[in-house]
């Protein structure tokens, strides 16, 4: 199968399964006949459909992309929107050549006449010299990062790289192959008096989740509701004391009961330290909130010693270790120099469960606006989050989710991930157009630079195609390339 070229088949989405199944079979038949991927793209939001289709083609290793709108007679505006979206998307994918064919009108059946028409247009497009990417030697910059990019893109990529270097420990700054695999959970150790010896449990830690390592928890540890605390105040006090004891023994940071039920407060050495730890702990999938030099962490009467209590202590101990022994500001104890660390400005945080429940309409508006915006500008699918305060974005791979997480966090948007799902904050306080637009714009910019990087990899002559999930024989590539609806 020729993976250097791919075809995108844009069709009107249908809620009727039999009709969609017929389009799937048609795309598979084209893929087998053309001996190259034919990717089925449902047209809902034109911008999102175009980006999702191109990204799927790049996943196969394609450097040439031919797009076929197959739309009803009354779909002129949709076809025009697709053309506009391809024009805007082209600079986003350097060294990848695009051709948008004339719209074709489907008949009542996906018959051989339509297949012959598309085959004729495909052959004409592939014979066009303008659709042939330049040889590697002719490309500006060759393999150099940013080669062939516009000056503005190069400048923004350089600025992003500087922010990433400032927020990550040195060993992660130029490393893209951090393993997301956990080393395994360390067991509890107990001292002579029968209490947990927290300071004797760890001799090393997994890679930092903020840098792409495994999050300490697979799913988010959420904040505890006040009414849950008030039902068992004695047990809550015991849990809080043990969390405080564990954090003190592993970090020597003072811990006190928060004035608000459901939290313990940790006093950091500086605001810079608290700011960095807040982002790093969130990436470990433990809820945290920051006020100045203090961090608030969840505590509840139902927390178990070897589960939730250990989760909180581990997340703080792990991130404290990386800040203190690997970050420059942590090693010297001095404030971070001006220009280093995360971006200035207000950190966009998720709503806590109580906040989402207190303002359900405003919260729902924030979620819907964020989901719509992200789908439209990135082509990535969104999905509901099990945990209030977050919007899930399905990335093409875990590697993509890691890269986007880092690029978003340095722009003062809190983020975390569960596998290949990236989670971005939704908050009633952020329901104003400016705040919602900021989350969407940051995600759009991060996705754009991810796409540029993948496209430049596709531009290397010896690039090995991205491995695809196993979906049976190679001749079924059209089905494997179908984009999620």
Short mmCIF file of N, CA and C in Angstrom, two decimals, residues 318-434:
data_model
loop_
_atom_site.label_atom_id
_atom_site.label_comp_id
_atom_site.label_asym_id
_atom_site.label_seq_id
_atom_site.Cartn_x
_atom_site.Cartn_y
_atom_site.Cartn_z
N UNK A 318 6.59 13.55 45.40
CA UNK A 318 7.18 13.40 44.06
C UNK A 318 7.46 14.76 43.43
N UNK A 319 6.48 15.64 43.42
CA UNK A 319 6.68 16.94 42.78
C UNK A 319 7.64 17.81 43.59
N UNK A 320 7.61 17.70 44.92
CA UNK A 320 8.58 18.43 45.75
C UNK A 320 10.00 17.98 45.42
N UNK A 321 10.18 16.68 45.23
CA UNK A 321 11.50 16.15 44.88
C UNK A 321 12.02 16.78 43.60
N UNK A 322 11.18 16.83 42.56
CA UNK A 322 11.63 17.39 41.28
C UNK A 322 11.89 18.90 41.39
N UNK A 323 11.05 19.60 42.15
CA UNK A 323 11.28 21.04 42.32
C UNK A 323 12.57 21.30 43.09
N UNK A 324 12.78 20.59 44.17
CA UNK A 324 13.90 20.87 45.07
C UNK A 324 15.24 20.42 44.49
N UNK A 325 15.26 19.26 43.84
CA UNK A 325 16.54 18.69 43.44
C UNK A 325 16.83 18.78 41.94
N UNK A 326 15.85 19.23 41.15
CA UNK A 326 16.07 19.28 39.71
C UNK A 326 15.81 20.64 39.08
N UNK A 327 14.93 21.43 39.67
CA UNK A 327 14.68 22.77 39.13
C UNK A 327 15.70 23.75 39.72
N UNK A 328 16.19 24.69 38.90
CA UNK A 328 17.24 25.61 39.35
C UNK A 328 16.78 26.44 40.55
N UNK A 329 15.55 26.97 40.48
CA UNK A 329 15.07 27.80 41.57
C UNK A 329 14.92 26.99 42.85
N UNK A 330 14.53 25.71 42.71
CA UNK A 330 14.40 24.87 43.89
C UNK A 330 15.73 24.53 44.52
N UNK A 331 16.76 24.31 43.69
CA UNK A 331 18.08 23.96 44.23
C UNK A 331 18.73 25.12 44.96
N UNK A 332 18.54 26.34 44.43
CA UNK A 332 19.19 27.50 45.04
C UNK A 332 18.36 28.10 46.16
N UNK A 333 17.05 27.82 46.14
CA UNK A 333 16.17 28.42 47.13
C UNK A 333 15.83 29.85 46.79
N UNK A 334 16.34 30.35 45.66
CA UNK A 334 16.08 31.73 45.26
C UNK A 334 14.82 31.79 44.41
N UNK A 335 14.16 32.96 44.36
CA UNK A 335 13.01 33.08 43.48
C UNK A 335 13.42 32.87 42.03
N UNK A 336 12.48 32.39 41.22
CA UNK A 336 12.77 32.19 39.80
C UNK A 336 13.08 33.53 39.16
N UNK A 337 14.14 33.60 38.34
CA UNK A 337 14.46 34.85 37.66
C UNK A 337 13.31 35.31 36.79
N UNK A 338 13.25 36.61 36.59
CA UNK A 338 12.18 37.17 35.77
C UNK A 338 12.22 36.56 34.37
N UNK A 339 11.08 36.16 33.87
CA UNK A 339 11.02 35.55 32.55
C UNK A 339 11.06 34.04 32.59
N UNK A 340 11.43 33.46 33.73
CA UNK A 340 11.46 32.01 33.82
C UNK A 340 10.16 31.50 34.42
N UNK A 341 9.92 30.21 34.25
CA UNK A 341 8.73 29.57 34.83
C UNK A 341 7.52 29.78 33.96
N UNK A 342 6.35 29.68 34.55
CA UNK A 342 5.12 29.75 33.79
C UNK A 342 4.80 31.19 33.44
N UNK A 343 3.87 31.35 32.50
CA UNK A 343 3.53 32.68 32.01
C UNK A 343 2.88 33.51 33.11
N UNK A 344 3.06 34.83 32.98
CA UNK A 344 2.40 35.73 33.91
C UNK A 344 0.90 35.76 33.61
N UNK A 345 0.12 36.16 34.60
CA UNK A 345 -1.31 36.29 34.39
C UNK A 345 -2.09 35.36 35.28
N UNK A 346 -3.42 35.43 35.14
CA UNK A 346 -4.32 34.64 35.97
C UNK A 346 -4.34 33.20 35.46
N UNK A 347 -4.18 32.26 36.37
CA UNK A 347 -4.23 30.84 36.03
C UNK A 347 -5.68 30.42 35.87
N UNK A 348 -6.01 29.83 34.73
CA UNK A 348 -7.37 29.31 34.52
C UNK A 348 -7.47 27.94 35.14
N UNK A 349 -8.34 27.80 36.13
CA UNK A 349 -8.48 26.57 36.90
C UNK A 349 -9.87 25.97 36.70
N UNK A 350 -10.02 24.68 36.99
CA UNK A 350 -11.34 24.06 36.86
C UNK A 350 -12.26 24.44 38.01
N UNK A 351 -13.55 24.34 37.77
CA UNK A 351 -14.50 24.50 38.86
C UNK A 351 -14.41 23.29 39.79
N UNK A 352 -14.51 23.52 41.05
CA UNK A 352 -14.60 22.43 42.01
C UNK A 352 -16.04 21.89 42.00
N UNK A 353 -16.26 20.66 42.46
CA UNK A 353 -17.61 20.09 42.41
C UNK A 353 -18.66 21.00 43.06
N UNK A 354 -18.34 21.59 44.20
CA UNK A 354 -19.31 22.46 44.87
C UNK A 354 -19.62 23.69 44.04
N UNK A 355 -18.62 24.24 43.34
CA UNK A 355 -18.84 25.41 42.50
C UNK A 355 -19.72 25.07 41.30
N UNK A 356 -19.47 23.92 40.68
CA UNK A 356 -20.29 23.51 39.54
C UNK A 356 -21.73 23.28 39.97
N UNK A 357 -21.91 22.73 41.15
CA UNK A 357 -23.26 22.45 41.65
C UNK A 357 -23.98 23.74 42.05
N UNK A 358 -23.22 24.74 42.50
CA UNK A 358 -23.83 26.00 42.95
C UNK A 358 -24.30 26.86 41.78
N UNK A 359 -23.67 26.72 40.62
CA UNK A 359 -24.05 27.53 39.46
C UNK A 359 -24.16 26.63 38.23
N UNK A 360 -25.17 25.76 38.19
CA UNK A 360 -25.24 24.75 37.13
C UNK A 360 -25.37 25.34 35.72
N UNK A 361 -26.15 26.39 35.56
CA UNK A 361 -26.33 26.95 34.22
C UNK A 361 -25.06 27.60 33.72
N UNK A 362 -24.41 28.38 34.56
CA UNK A 362 -23.16 29.03 34.17
C UNK A 362 -22.08 27.99 33.90
N UNK A 363 -22.06 26.94 34.72
CA UNK A 363 -21.06 25.88 34.51
C UNK A 363 -21.30 25.18 33.19
N UNK A 364 -22.56 24.86 32.90
CA UNK A 364 -22.90 24.19 31.64
C UNK A 364 -22.52 25.06 30.45
N UNK A 365 -22.72 26.39 30.58
CA UNK A 365 -22.36 27.30 29.49
C UNK A 365 -20.85 27.29 29.26
N UNK A 366 -20.08 27.26 30.34
CA UNK A 366 -18.62 27.23 30.20
C UNK A 366 -18.16 25.96 29.51
N UNK A 367 -18.75 24.83 29.89
CA UNK A 367 -18.38 23.54 29.28
C UNK A 367 -18.72 23.54 27.80
N UNK A 368 -19.95 23.94 27.45
CA UNK A 368 -20.39 23.88 26.06
C UNK A 368 -19.59 24.82 25.18
N UNK A 369 -19.30 26.03 25.68
CA UNK A 369 -18.52 26.98 24.88
C UNK A 369 -17.11 26.47 24.64
N UNK A 370 -16.51 25.87 25.66
CA UNK A 370 -15.16 25.33 25.50
C UNK A 370 -15.15 24.16 24.53
N UNK A 371 -16.12 23.26 24.66
CA UNK A 371 -16.19 22.10 23.75
C UNK A 371 -16.37 22.54 22.31
N UNK A 372 -17.31 23.46 22.06
CA UNK A 372 -17.56 23.92 20.70
C UNK A 372 -16.32 24.55 20.09
N UNK A 373 -15.69 25.42 20.87
CA UNK A 373 -14.51 26.12 20.36
C UNK A 373 -13.38 25.17 20.02
N UNK A 374 -13.12 24.20 20.90
CA UNK A 374 -12.01 23.27 20.68
C UNK A 374 -12.28 22.39 19.47
N UNK A 375 -13.49 21.89 19.32
CA UNK A 375 -13.80 21.06 18.15
C UNK A 375 -13.62 21.85 16.86
N UNK A 376 -14.05 23.11 16.87
CA UNK A 376 -14.00 23.91 15.65
C UNK A 376 -12.58 24.24 15.23
N UNK A 377 -11.69 24.54 16.17
CA UNK A 377 -10.36 25.02 15.78
C UNK A 377 -9.30 23.93 15.74
N UNK A 378 -9.56 22.78 16.37
CA UNK A 378 -8.53 21.74 16.40
C UNK A 378 -8.92 20.48 15.66
N UNK A 379 -10.22 20.25 15.44
CA UNK A 379 -10.65 19.01 14.81
C UNK A 379 -10.61 17.82 15.74
N UNK A 380 -10.29 18.04 16.99
CA UNK A 380 -10.25 16.95 17.97
C UNK A 380 -11.62 16.79 18.61
N UNK A 381 -11.99 15.55 18.92
CA UNK A 381 -13.27 15.29 19.56
C UNK A 381 -13.22 15.63 21.04
N UNK A 382 -14.34 16.04 21.56
CA UNK A 382 -14.46 16.30 23.00
C UNK A 382 -15.39 15.26 23.61
N UNK A 383 -15.25 15.07 24.91
CA UNK A 383 -16.09 14.10 25.59
C UNK A 383 -16.34 14.56 27.02
N UNK A 384 -17.46 14.17 27.59
CA UNK A 384 -17.78 14.59 28.95
C UNK A 384 -16.75 14.04 29.94
N UNK A 385 -16.49 14.81 30.96
CA UNK A 385 -15.57 14.37 32.00
C UNK A 385 -16.35 13.76 33.16
N UNK A 386 -15.79 12.70 33.72
CA UNK A 386 -16.42 12.11 34.92
C UNK A 386 -16.31 13.07 36.10
N UNK A 387 -15.30 13.92 36.08
CA UNK A 387 -15.05 14.83 37.19
C UNK A 387 -15.51 16.24 36.82
N UNK A 388 -16.34 16.88 37.64
CA UNK A 388 -16.77 18.24 37.33
C UNK A 388 -15.57 19.18 37.21
N UNK A 389 -15.72 20.18 36.34
CA UNK A 389 -14.68 21.19 36.19
C UNK A 389 -13.76 20.98 35.01
N UNK A 390 -13.95 19.88 34.27
CA UNK A 390 -13.02 19.56 33.20
C UNK A 390 -13.74 19.22 31.90
N UNK A 391 -13.08 19.53 30.77
CA UNK A 391 -13.54 19.14 29.45
C UNK A 391 -12.50 18.19 28.87
N UNK A 392 -12.93 17.01 28.43
CA UNK A 392 -12.01 16.04 27.87
C UNK A 392 -11.81 16.26 26.37
N UNK A 393 -10.56 16.14 25.91
CA UNK A 393 -10.22 16.28 24.49
C UNK A 393 -9.48 15.00 24.09
N UNK A 394 -10.02 14.27 23.12
CA UNK A 394 -9.41 13.02 22.70
C UNK A 394 -8.30 13.29 21.69
N UNK A 395 -7.07 13.00 22.08
CA UNK A 395 -5.92 13.21 21.21
C UNK A 395 -5.66 11.96 20.38
N UNK A 396 -4.83 12.11 19.34
CA UNK A 396 -4.55 10.99 18.46
C UNK A 396 -3.67 9.94 19.12
N UNK A 397 -2.93 10.33 20.14
CA UNK A 397 -2.01 9.41 20.81
C UNK A 397 -1.66 9.96 22.17
N UNK A 398 -1.07 9.12 23.00
CA UNK A 398 -0.61 9.57 24.31
C UNK A 398 0.52 10.59 24.15
N UNK A 399 1.36 10.39 23.15
CA UNK A 399 2.45 11.34 22.88
C UNK A 399 1.90 12.73 22.59
N UNK A 400 0.84 12.78 21.79
CA UNK A 400 0.22 14.07 21.47
C UNK A 400 -0.37 14.71 22.72
N UNK A 401 -1.03 13.91 23.56
CA UNK A 401 -1.62 14.44 24.79
C UNK A 401 -0.56 15.02 25.70
N UNK A 402 0.59 14.35 25.81
CA UNK A 402 1.68 14.84 26.65
C UNK A 402 2.20 16.17 26.12
N UNK A 403 2.43 16.23 24.82
CA UNK A 403 2.99 17.45 24.22
C UNK A 403 2.03 18.62 24.43
N UNK A 404 0.74 18.39 24.17
CA UNK A 404 -0.24 19.47 24.33
C UNK A 404 -0.37 19.89 25.78
N UNK A 405 -0.31 18.94 26.71
CA UNK A 405 -0.40 19.28 28.13
C UNK A 405 0.69 20.28 28.50
N UNK A 406 1.92 19.99 28.10
CA UNK A 406 3.03 20.87 28.45
C UNK A 406 2.86 22.25 27.80
N UNK A 407 2.44 22.25 26.53
CA UNK A 407 2.30 23.52 25.82
C UNK A 407 1.18 24.38 26.39
N UNK A 408 0.15 23.74 26.93
CA UNK A 408 -0.98 24.47 27.51
C UNK A 408 -0.64 24.99 28.91
N UNK A 409 0.00 24.16 29.71
CA UNK A 409 0.29 24.54 31.10
C UNK A 409 1.18 25.78 31.16
N UNK A 410 2.16 25.89 30.28
CA UNK A 410 3.05 27.05 30.34
C UNK A 410 2.35 28.34 29.94
N UNK A 411 1.13 28.24 29.39
CA UNK A 411 0.35 29.43 29.05
C UNK A 411 -0.71 29.72 30.11
N UNK A 412 -0.50 29.19 31.33
CA UNK A 412 -1.39 29.48 32.46
C UNK A 412 -2.79 28.90 32.30
N UNK A 413 -2.90 27.77 31.66
CA UNK A 413 -4.14 27.02 31.62
C UNK A 413 -3.86 25.67 32.27
N UNK A 414 -4.47 25.43 33.40
CA UNK A 414 -4.23 24.17 34.11
C UNK A 414 -4.73 23.00 33.26
N UNK A 415 -3.98 21.90 33.26
CA UNK A 415 -4.36 20.75 32.44
C UNK A 415 -3.84 19.48 33.08
N UNK A 416 -4.45 18.38 32.68
CA UNK A 416 -4.04 17.06 33.13
C UNK A 416 -4.44 16.07 32.03
N UNK A 417 -4.06 14.81 32.19
CA UNK A 417 -4.44 13.83 31.18
C UNK A 417 -4.70 12.47 31.81
N UNK A 418 -5.51 11.69 31.14
CA UNK A 418 -5.73 10.29 31.47
C UNK A 418 -5.50 9.51 30.19
N UNK A 419 -4.30 8.94 30.03
CA UNK A 419 -3.94 8.30 28.78
C UNK A 419 -3.87 9.32 27.66
N UNK A 420 -4.61 9.06 26.56
CA UNK A 420 -4.59 9.98 25.43
C UNK A 420 -5.66 11.06 25.54
N UNK A 421 -6.38 11.12 26.66
CA UNK A 421 -7.40 12.15 26.86
C UNK A 421 -6.78 13.31 27.64
N UNK A 422 -6.77 14.49 27.03
CA UNK A 422 -6.30 15.71 27.68
C UNK A 422 -7.49 16.42 28.29
N UNK A 423 -7.36 16.88 29.52
CA UNK A 423 -8.45 17.58 30.19
C UNK A 423 -8.08 19.04 30.41
N UNK A 424 -9.02 19.93 30.00
CA UNK A 424 -8.86 21.37 30.14
C UNK A 424 -9.93 21.90 31.08
N UNK A 425 -9.66 23.04 31.74
CA UNK A 425 -10.58 23.51 32.78
C UNK A 425 -11.84 24.16 32.22
N UNK A 426 -12.92 23.93 32.95
CA UNK A 426 -14.18 24.63 32.71
C UNK A 426 -14.66 25.16 34.04
N UNK A 427 -15.03 26.44 34.07
CA UNK A 427 -15.35 27.08 35.35
C UNK A 427 -16.37 28.17 35.10
N UNK A 428 -17.42 28.25 35.93
CA UNK A 428 -18.38 29.35 35.76
C UNK A 428 -17.73 30.72 35.77
N UNK A 429 -16.63 30.86 36.50
CA UNK A 429 -15.93 32.14 36.53
C UNK A 429 -15.28 32.44 35.19
N UNK A 430 -15.12 31.41 34.36
CA UNK A 430 -14.46 31.57 33.06
C UNK A 430 -15.47 31.56 31.91
N UNK A 431 -16.75 31.78 32.23
CA UNK A 431 -17.78 31.68 31.20
C UNK A 431 -17.89 32.95 30.35
N UNK A 432 -17.13 34.00 30.69
CA UNK A 432 -17.14 35.19 29.86
C UNK A 432 -16.45 34.89 28.54
N UNK A 433 -16.82 35.58 27.47
CA UNK A 433 -16.21 35.28 26.16
C UNK A 433 -14.69 35.35 26.17
N UNK A 434 -14.11 36.34 26.85
CA UNK A 434 -12.66 36.48 26.85
C UNK A 434 -11.97 35.28 27.48
#
